[in-house]
């Protein structure tokens, strides 16, 4: 199935640093969602974006819906050890109830003290 | 956010047996649920879209006779892996939409011996 290009694939940063990751698609999306997945668990929704250009924050997390509707980025400020995990972007091409989410390849974040 | 539960959280079975996984939306109704499979260190891949009261829609390459989906009510969808084989061992995650957002269950780890 289709996947979104997500980068970087992995990051190793120090506690307190800011993190940035992005996702690009060849298709136009109406919705971008960002999830975090811890080992052995399901993805947890972090931020949802619905309009091109939209910038939304959730605590130390900020995400933007790209103007072209083909990309999105997620920033994490002042990272802490519990930020460790895999971050996935996901996009939806239309708004119907059965419309499917396409997932990014994931960004594995590791934080050192 | 909305809560999606899965049961069991893990299961080990012998090759050739069938395994049923339940997915419930706990505090909302979901006419559509989604079943994903995730292999180690990979992203989530959509297997099928489960529609309440009608047949599921399977993604290309997913055998509908092997992965039986039943969405009998607005809060329950089940996935049955029939005649399971070791290559079916994976992490199975269900998901449901609540409005424009999509929430995931905690996943079921299936190991086929």
mmCIF file of C-alpha atoms in Angstrom:
data_model
loop_
_atom_site.group_PDB
_atom_site.id
_atom_site.type_symbol
_atom_site.label_atom_id
_atom_site.label_comp_id
_atom_site.label_asym_id
_atom_site.label_seq_id
_atom_site.Cartn_x
_atom_site.Cartn_y
_atom_site.Cartn_z
ATOM 1 C CA UNK A 1 0.000 0.000 0.000
ATOM 2 C CA UNK A 2 0.913 3.642 -0.317
ATOM 3 C CA UNK A 3 3.080 5.250 2.351
ATOM 4 C CA UNK A 4 4.099 8.782 3.003
ATOM 5 C CA UNK A 5 7.737 9.825 3.018
ATOM 6 C CA UNK A 6 8.686 10.763 6.531
ATOM 7 C CA UNK A 7 12.054 12.127 7.643
ATOM 8 C CA UNK A 8 14.262 11.745 9.399
ATOM 9 C CA UNK A 9 13.999 8.012 9.864
ATOM 10 C CA UNK A 10 15.540 8.278 13.310
ATOM 11 C CA UNK A 11 16.911 10.919 15.619
ATOM 12 C CA UNK A 12 19.209 10.768 18.592
ATOM 13 C CA UNK A 13 19.058 14.016 20.547
ATOM 14 C CA UNK A 14 19.889 15.367 23.952
ATOM 15 C CA UNK A 15 17.288 16.274 26.527
ATOM 16 C CA UNK A 16 16.234 19.874 26.128
ATOM 17 C CA UNK A 17 16.817 20.036 22.406
ATOM 18 C CA UNK A 18 14.118 20.852 19.894
ATOM 19 C CA UNK A 19 13.049 18.247 17.358
ATOM 20 C CA UNK A 20 11.635 18.646 13.881
ATOM 21 C CA UNK A 21 10.284 15.998 11.537
ATOM 22 C CA UNK A 22 8.294 16.183 8.352
ATOM 23 C CA UNK A 23 6.146 14.227 6.019
ATOM 24 C CA UNK A 24 5.620 14.585 2.281
ATOM 25 C CA UNK A 25 3.152 13.081 -0.118
ATOM 26 C CA UNK A 26 2.601 12.921 -3.837
ATOM 27 C CA UNK A 27 -1.136 13.267 -3.191
ATOM 28 C CA UNK A 28 -3.129 16.167 -1.808
ATOM 29 C CA UNK A 29 -4.563 15.510 1.625
ATOM 30 C CA UNK A 30 -7.527 17.051 3.420
ATOM 31 C CA UNK A 31 -6.397 15.907 6.833
ATOM 32 C CA UNK A 32 -3.047 15.393 8.492
ATOM 33 C CA UNK A 33 -2.749 13.558 11.791
ATOM 34 C CA UNK A 34 0.336 13.035 13.929
ATOM 35 C CA UNK A 35 0.637 10.029 16.230
ATOM 36 C CA UNK A 36 3.146 8.733 18.772
ATOM 37 C CA UNK A 37 3.586 5.010 19.308
ATOM 38 C CA UNK A 38 5.326 3.457 22.265
ATOM 39 C CA UNK A 39 6.666 -0.120 22.032
ATOM 40 C CA UNK A 40 3.915 -2.733 22.134
ATOM 41 C CA UNK A 41 1.117 -0.190 22.110
ATOM 42 C CA UNK A 42 -1.210 1.406 19.607
ATOM 43 C CA UNK A 43 -0.610 4.883 18.185
ATOM 44 C CA UNK A 44 -1.844 7.808 20.264
ATOM 45 C CA UNK A 45 -3.174 10.878 18.482
ATOM 46 C CA UNK A 46 -1.104 13.980 19.168
ATOM 47 C CA UNK A 47 -2.352 16.644 16.773
ATOM 48 C CA UNK A 48 -4.964 16.832 14.013
ATOM 49 C CA UNK A 49 -4.815 19.332 11.137
ATOM 50 C CA UNK A 50 -7.669 20.080 8.759
ATOM 51 C CA UNK A 51 -6.817 23.179 6.745
ATOM 52 C CA UNK A 52 -3.906 24.130 4.529
ATOM 53 C CA UNK A 53 -1.604 26.464 6.425
ATOM 54 C CA UNK A 54 -3.081 25.531 9.789
ATOM 55 C CA UNK A 55 -0.643 25.653 12.690
ATOM 56 C CA UNK A 56 -1.725 23.796 15.818
ATOM 57 C CA UNK A 57 -0.043 23.288 19.167
ATOM 58 C CA UNK A 58 -0.474 20.698 21.879
ATOM 59 C CA UNK A 59 1.790 21.557 24.790
ATOM 60 C CA UNK A 60 5.377 21.349 23.565
ATOM 61 C CA UNK A 61 4.241 19.971 20.211
ATOM 62 C CA UNK A 62 3.463 22.099 17.186
ATOM 63 C CA UNK A 63 2.364 20.837 13.808
ATOM 64 C CA UNK A 64 1.579 22.555 10.537
ATOM 65 C CA UNK A 65 -0.479 21.597 7.510
ATOM 66 C CA UNK A 66 1.554 22.570 4.462
ATOM 67 C CA UNK A 67 0.185 25.167 2.050
ATOM 68 C CA UNK A 68 0.473 22.766 -0.877
ATOM 69 C CA UNK A 69 -1.513 20.182 1.145
ATOM 70 C CA UNK A 70 1.172 17.668 0.311
ATOM 71 C CA UNK A 71 3.256 18.022 3.436
ATOM 72 C CA UNK A 72 3.202 18.520 7.164
ATOM 73 C CA UNK A 73 5.745 18.961 9.905
ATOM 74 C CA UNK A 74 5.867 18.298 13.624
ATOM 75 C CA UNK A 75 8.087 20.147 16.077
ATOM 76 C CA UNK A 76 8.783 19.140 19.657
ATOM 77 C CA UNK A 77 10.335 21.797 21.841
ATOM 78 C CA UNK A 78 12.577 21.164 24.838
ATOM 79 C CA UNK A 79 12.514 17.384 24.515
ATOM 80 C CA UNK A 80 12.300 15.203 27.614
ATOM 81 C CA UNK A 81 13.015 11.495 28.082
ATOM 82 C CA UNK A 82 9.343 10.511 27.816
ATOM 83 C CA UNK A 83 9.291 11.887 24.261
ATOM 84 C CA UNK A 84 11.093 8.702 23.231
ATOM 85 C CA UNK A 85 9.056 6.675 20.779
ATOM 86 C CA UNK A 86 8.073 6.439 17.153
ATOM 87 C CA UNK A 87 6.205 9.325 15.580
ATOM 88 C CA UNK A 88 3.976 8.733 12.590
ATOM 89 C CA UNK A 89 2.304 11.173 10.297
ATOM 90 C CA UNK A 90 -0.892 10.097 8.595
ATOM 91 C CA UNK A 91 -2.921 11.709 5.869
ATOM 92 C CA UNK A 92 -6.416 11.370 4.528
ATOM 93 C CA UNK A 93 -7.331 12.327 0.955
ATOM 94 C CA UNK A 94 -11.030 12.903 1.450
ATOM 95 C CA UNK A 95 -13.500 13.425 4.233
ATOM 96 C CA UNK A 96 -15.888 10.491 3.835
ATOM 97 C CA UNK A 97 -16.383 8.352 6.930
ATOM 98 C CA UNK A 98 -14.762 5.367 5.252
ATOM 99 C CA UNK A 99 -11.844 7.310 3.827
ATOM 100 C CA UNK A 100 -8.532 5.721 4.650
ATOM 101 C CA UNK A 101 -5.517 7.003 6.486
ATOM 102 C CA UNK A 102 -2.163 6.593 4.813
ATOM 103 C CA UNK A 103 0.737 6.364 7.225
ATOM 104 C CA UNK A 104 4.238 7.703 7.074
ATOM 105 C CA UNK A 105 7.255 5.497 7.517
ATOM 106 C CA UNK A 106 7.841 6.784 11.044
ATOM 107 C CA UNK A 107 10.511 8.737 12.879
ATOM 108 C CA UNK A 108 12.175 6.980 15.797
ATOM 109 C CA UNK A 109 13.144 9.468 18.474
ATOM 110 C CA UNK A 110 15.686 8.675 21.149
ATOM 111 C CA UNK A 111 16.527 11.181 23.861
ATOM 112 C CA UNK A 112 19.617 11.151 26.029
ATOM 113 C CA UNK A 113 20.016 12.916 29.324
ATOM 114 C CA UNK B 1 -9.952 11.617 23.105
ATOM 115 C CA UNK B 2 -12.195 8.702 22.267
ATOM 116 C CA UNK B 3 -11.259 5.285 23.606
ATOM 117 C CA UNK B 4 -10.842 2.143 21.550
ATOM 118 C CA UNK B 5 -10.191 -1.171 23.264
ATOM 119 C CA UNK B 6 -8.923 -4.470 21.914
ATOM 120 C CA UNK B 7 -9.027 -7.961 23.279
ATOM 121 C CA UNK B 8 -6.915 -9.943 23.753
ATOM 122 C CA UNK B 9 -3.763 -7.870 24.091
ATOM 123 C CA UNK B 10 -1.682 -10.856 23.124
ATOM 124 C CA UNK B 11 -2.319 -14.402 21.967
ATOM 125 C CA UNK B 12 -0.181 -17.410 21.144
ATOM 126 C CA UNK B 13 -1.689 -20.152 19.041
ATOM 127 C CA UNK B 14 -0.706 -23.248 17.158
ATOM 128 C CA UNK B 15 -0.392 -23.262 13.413
ATOM 129 C CA UNK B 16 -3.681 -24.132 11.751
ATOM 130 C CA UNK B 17 -5.936 -22.750 14.460
ATOM 131 C CA UNK B 18 -8.134 -19.672 14.246
ATOM 132 C CA UNK B 19 -7.893 -16.596 16.425
ATOM 133 C CA UNK B 20 -10.512 -13.918 17.005
ATOM 134 C CA UNK B 21 -9.614 -10.360 17.978
ATOM 135 C CA UNK B 22 -12.244 -7.935 19.255
ATOM 136 C CA UNK B 23 -12.238 -4.186 18.806
ATOM 137 C CA UNK B 24 -14.635 -1.946 20.713
ATOM 138 C CA UNK B 25 -15.303 1.759 20.692
ATOM 139 C CA UNK B 26 -16.003 2.461 24.351
ATOM 140 C CA UNK B 27 -17.484 5.923 24.455
ATOM 141 C CA UNK B 28 -18.680 6.516 20.916
ATOM 142 C CA UNK B 29 -20.335 4.758 18.030
ATOM 143 C CA UNK B 30 -18.329 3.878 14.968
ATOM 144 C CA UNK B 31 -20.005 2.947 11.699
ATOM 145 C CA UNK B 32 -16.568 2.352 10.270
ATOM 146 C CA UNK B 33 -13.582 0.674 11.876
ATOM 147 C CA UNK B 34 -10.223 -0.105 10.368
ATOM 148 C CA UNK B 35 -7.869 -3.035 10.864
ATOM 149 C CA UNK B 36 -4.125 -2.574 10.528
ATOM 150 C CA UNK B 37 -1.161 -4.901 10.736
ATOM 151 C CA UNK B 38 2.282 -3.829 11.830
ATOM 152 C CA UNK B 39 5.460 -5.863 11.487
ATOM 153 C CA UNK B 40 8.495 -5.099 13.660
ATOM 154 C CA UNK B 41 10.102 -1.745 12.917
ATOM 155 C CA UNK B 42 7.606 -1.001 10.184
ATOM 156 C CA UNK B 43 4.707 1.342 9.768
ATOM 157 C CA UNK B 44 1.039 0.473 9.995
ATOM 158 C CA UNK B 45 -0.473 -1.126 6.931
ATOM 159 C CA UNK B 46 -4.212 -1.035 6.410
ATOM 160 C CA UNK B 47 -5.717 -4.484 5.955
ATOM 161 C CA UNK B 48 -9.404 -3.726 5.675
ATOM 162 C CA UNK B 49 -12.169 -1.279 6.376
ATOM 163 C CA UNK B 50 -14.986 -2.674 8.484
ATOM 164 C CA UNK B 51 -18.457 -1.299 7.886
ATOM 165 C CA UNK B 52 -21.300 -1.834 10.329
ATOM 166 C CA UNK B 53 -23.981 -4.015 8.824
ATOM 167 C CA UNK B 54 -22.179 -4.675 5.554
ATOM 168 C CA UNK B 55 -19.184 -6.458 4.127
ATOM 169 C CA UNK B 56 -15.694 -5.301 4.868
ATOM 170 C CA UNK B 57 -13.534 -3.750 2.188
ATOM 171 C CA UNK B 58 -10.133 -5.389 1.915
ATOM 172 C CA UNK B 59 -6.926 -3.826 0.700
ATOM 173 C CA UNK B 60 -5.140 -5.303 -2.249
ATOM 174 C CA UNK B 61 -3.205 -8.397 -1.305
ATOM 175 C CA UNK B 62 -5.192 -9.141 1.860
ATOM 176 C CA UNK B 63 -7.066 -12.447 1.693
ATOM 177 C CA UNK B 64 -10.651 -11.903 2.774
ATOM 178 C CA UNK B 65 -11.204 -15.609 3.428
ATOM 179 C CA UNK B 66 -8.242 -15.704 5.751
ATOM 180 C CA UNK B 67 -8.958 -12.504 7.649
ATOM 181 C CA UNK B 68 -12.659 -12.563 8.415
ATOM 182 C CA UNK B 69 -14.143 -9.298 9.611
ATOM 183 C CA UNK B 70 -17.510 -8.894 11.268
ATOM 184 C CA UNK B 71 -18.857 -5.500 12.291
ATOM 185 C CA UNK B 72 -22.075 -6.534 13.977
ATOM 186 C CA UNK B 73 -22.783 -3.402 15.971
ATOM 187 C CA UNK B 74 -21.816 0.252 16.116
ATOM 188 C CA UNK B 75 -19.304 -0.449 18.874
ATOM 189 C CA UNK B 76 -17.822 -3.835 17.978
ATOM 190 C CA UNK B 77 -15.780 -5.197 15.108
ATOM 191 C CA UNK B 78 -14.001 -8.542 15.123
ATOM 192 C CA UNK B 79 -11.104 -9.866 13.092
ATOM 193 C CA UNK B 80 -10.688 -13.625 12.836
ATOM 194 C CA UNK B 81 -7.419 -14.968 11.525
ATOM 195 C CA UNK B 82 -8.340 -18.360 10.136
ATOM 196 C CA UNK B 83 -5.922 -21.257 9.816
ATOM 197 C CA UNK B 84 -3.140 -19.123 11.185
ATOM 198 C CA UNK B 85 0.449 -19.745 10.125
ATOM 199 C CA UNK B 86 3.722 -18.407 11.518
ATOM 200 C CA UNK B 87 3.870 -15.721 8.822
ATOM 201 C CA UNK B 88 0.631 -14.289 10.250
ATOM 202 C CA UNK B 89 2.457 -13.443 13.456
ATOM 203 C CA UNK B 90 2.230 -9.695 13.777
ATOM 204 C CA UNK B 91 0.824 -6.795 15.751
ATOM 205 C CA UNK B 92 -2.806 -6.198 14.795
ATOM 206 C CA UNK B 93 -4.307 -2.813 15.590
ATOM 207 C CA UNK B 94 -7.856 -1.636 15.112
ATOM 208 C CA UNK B 95 -8.986 1.929 14.731
ATOM 209 C CA UNK B 96 -12.207 3.895 14.674
ATOM 210 C CA UNK B 97 -13.171 7.354 13.591
ATOM 211 C CA UNK B 98 -14.783 9.797 15.976
ATOM 212 C CA UNK B 99 -15.722 12.755 13.832
ATOM 213 C CA UNK B 100 -12.686 13.822 11.849
ATOM 214 C CA UNK B 101 -10.213 12.231 14.195
ATOM 215 C CA UNK B 102 -9.154 8.589 14.218
ATOM 216 C CA UNK B 103 -8.271 6.688 17.349
ATOM 217 C CA UNK B 104 -6.424 3.424 17.731
ATOM 218 C CA UNK B 105 -6.737 0.471 20.022
ATOM 219 C CA UNK B 106 -3.774 -0.776 22.066
ATOM 220 C CA UNK B 107 -3.083 -3.590 19.610
ATOM 221 C CA UNK B 108 -3.022 -7.377 19.768
ATOM 222 C CA UNK B 109 0.244 -9.257 19.493
ATOM 223 C CA UNK B 110 -0.367 -12.536 17.647
ATOM 224 C CA UNK B 111 2.276 -15.235 17.728
ATOM 225 C CA UNK B 112 1.668 -18.379 15.712
ATOM 226 C CA UNK B 113 3.859 -21.326 16.615
#
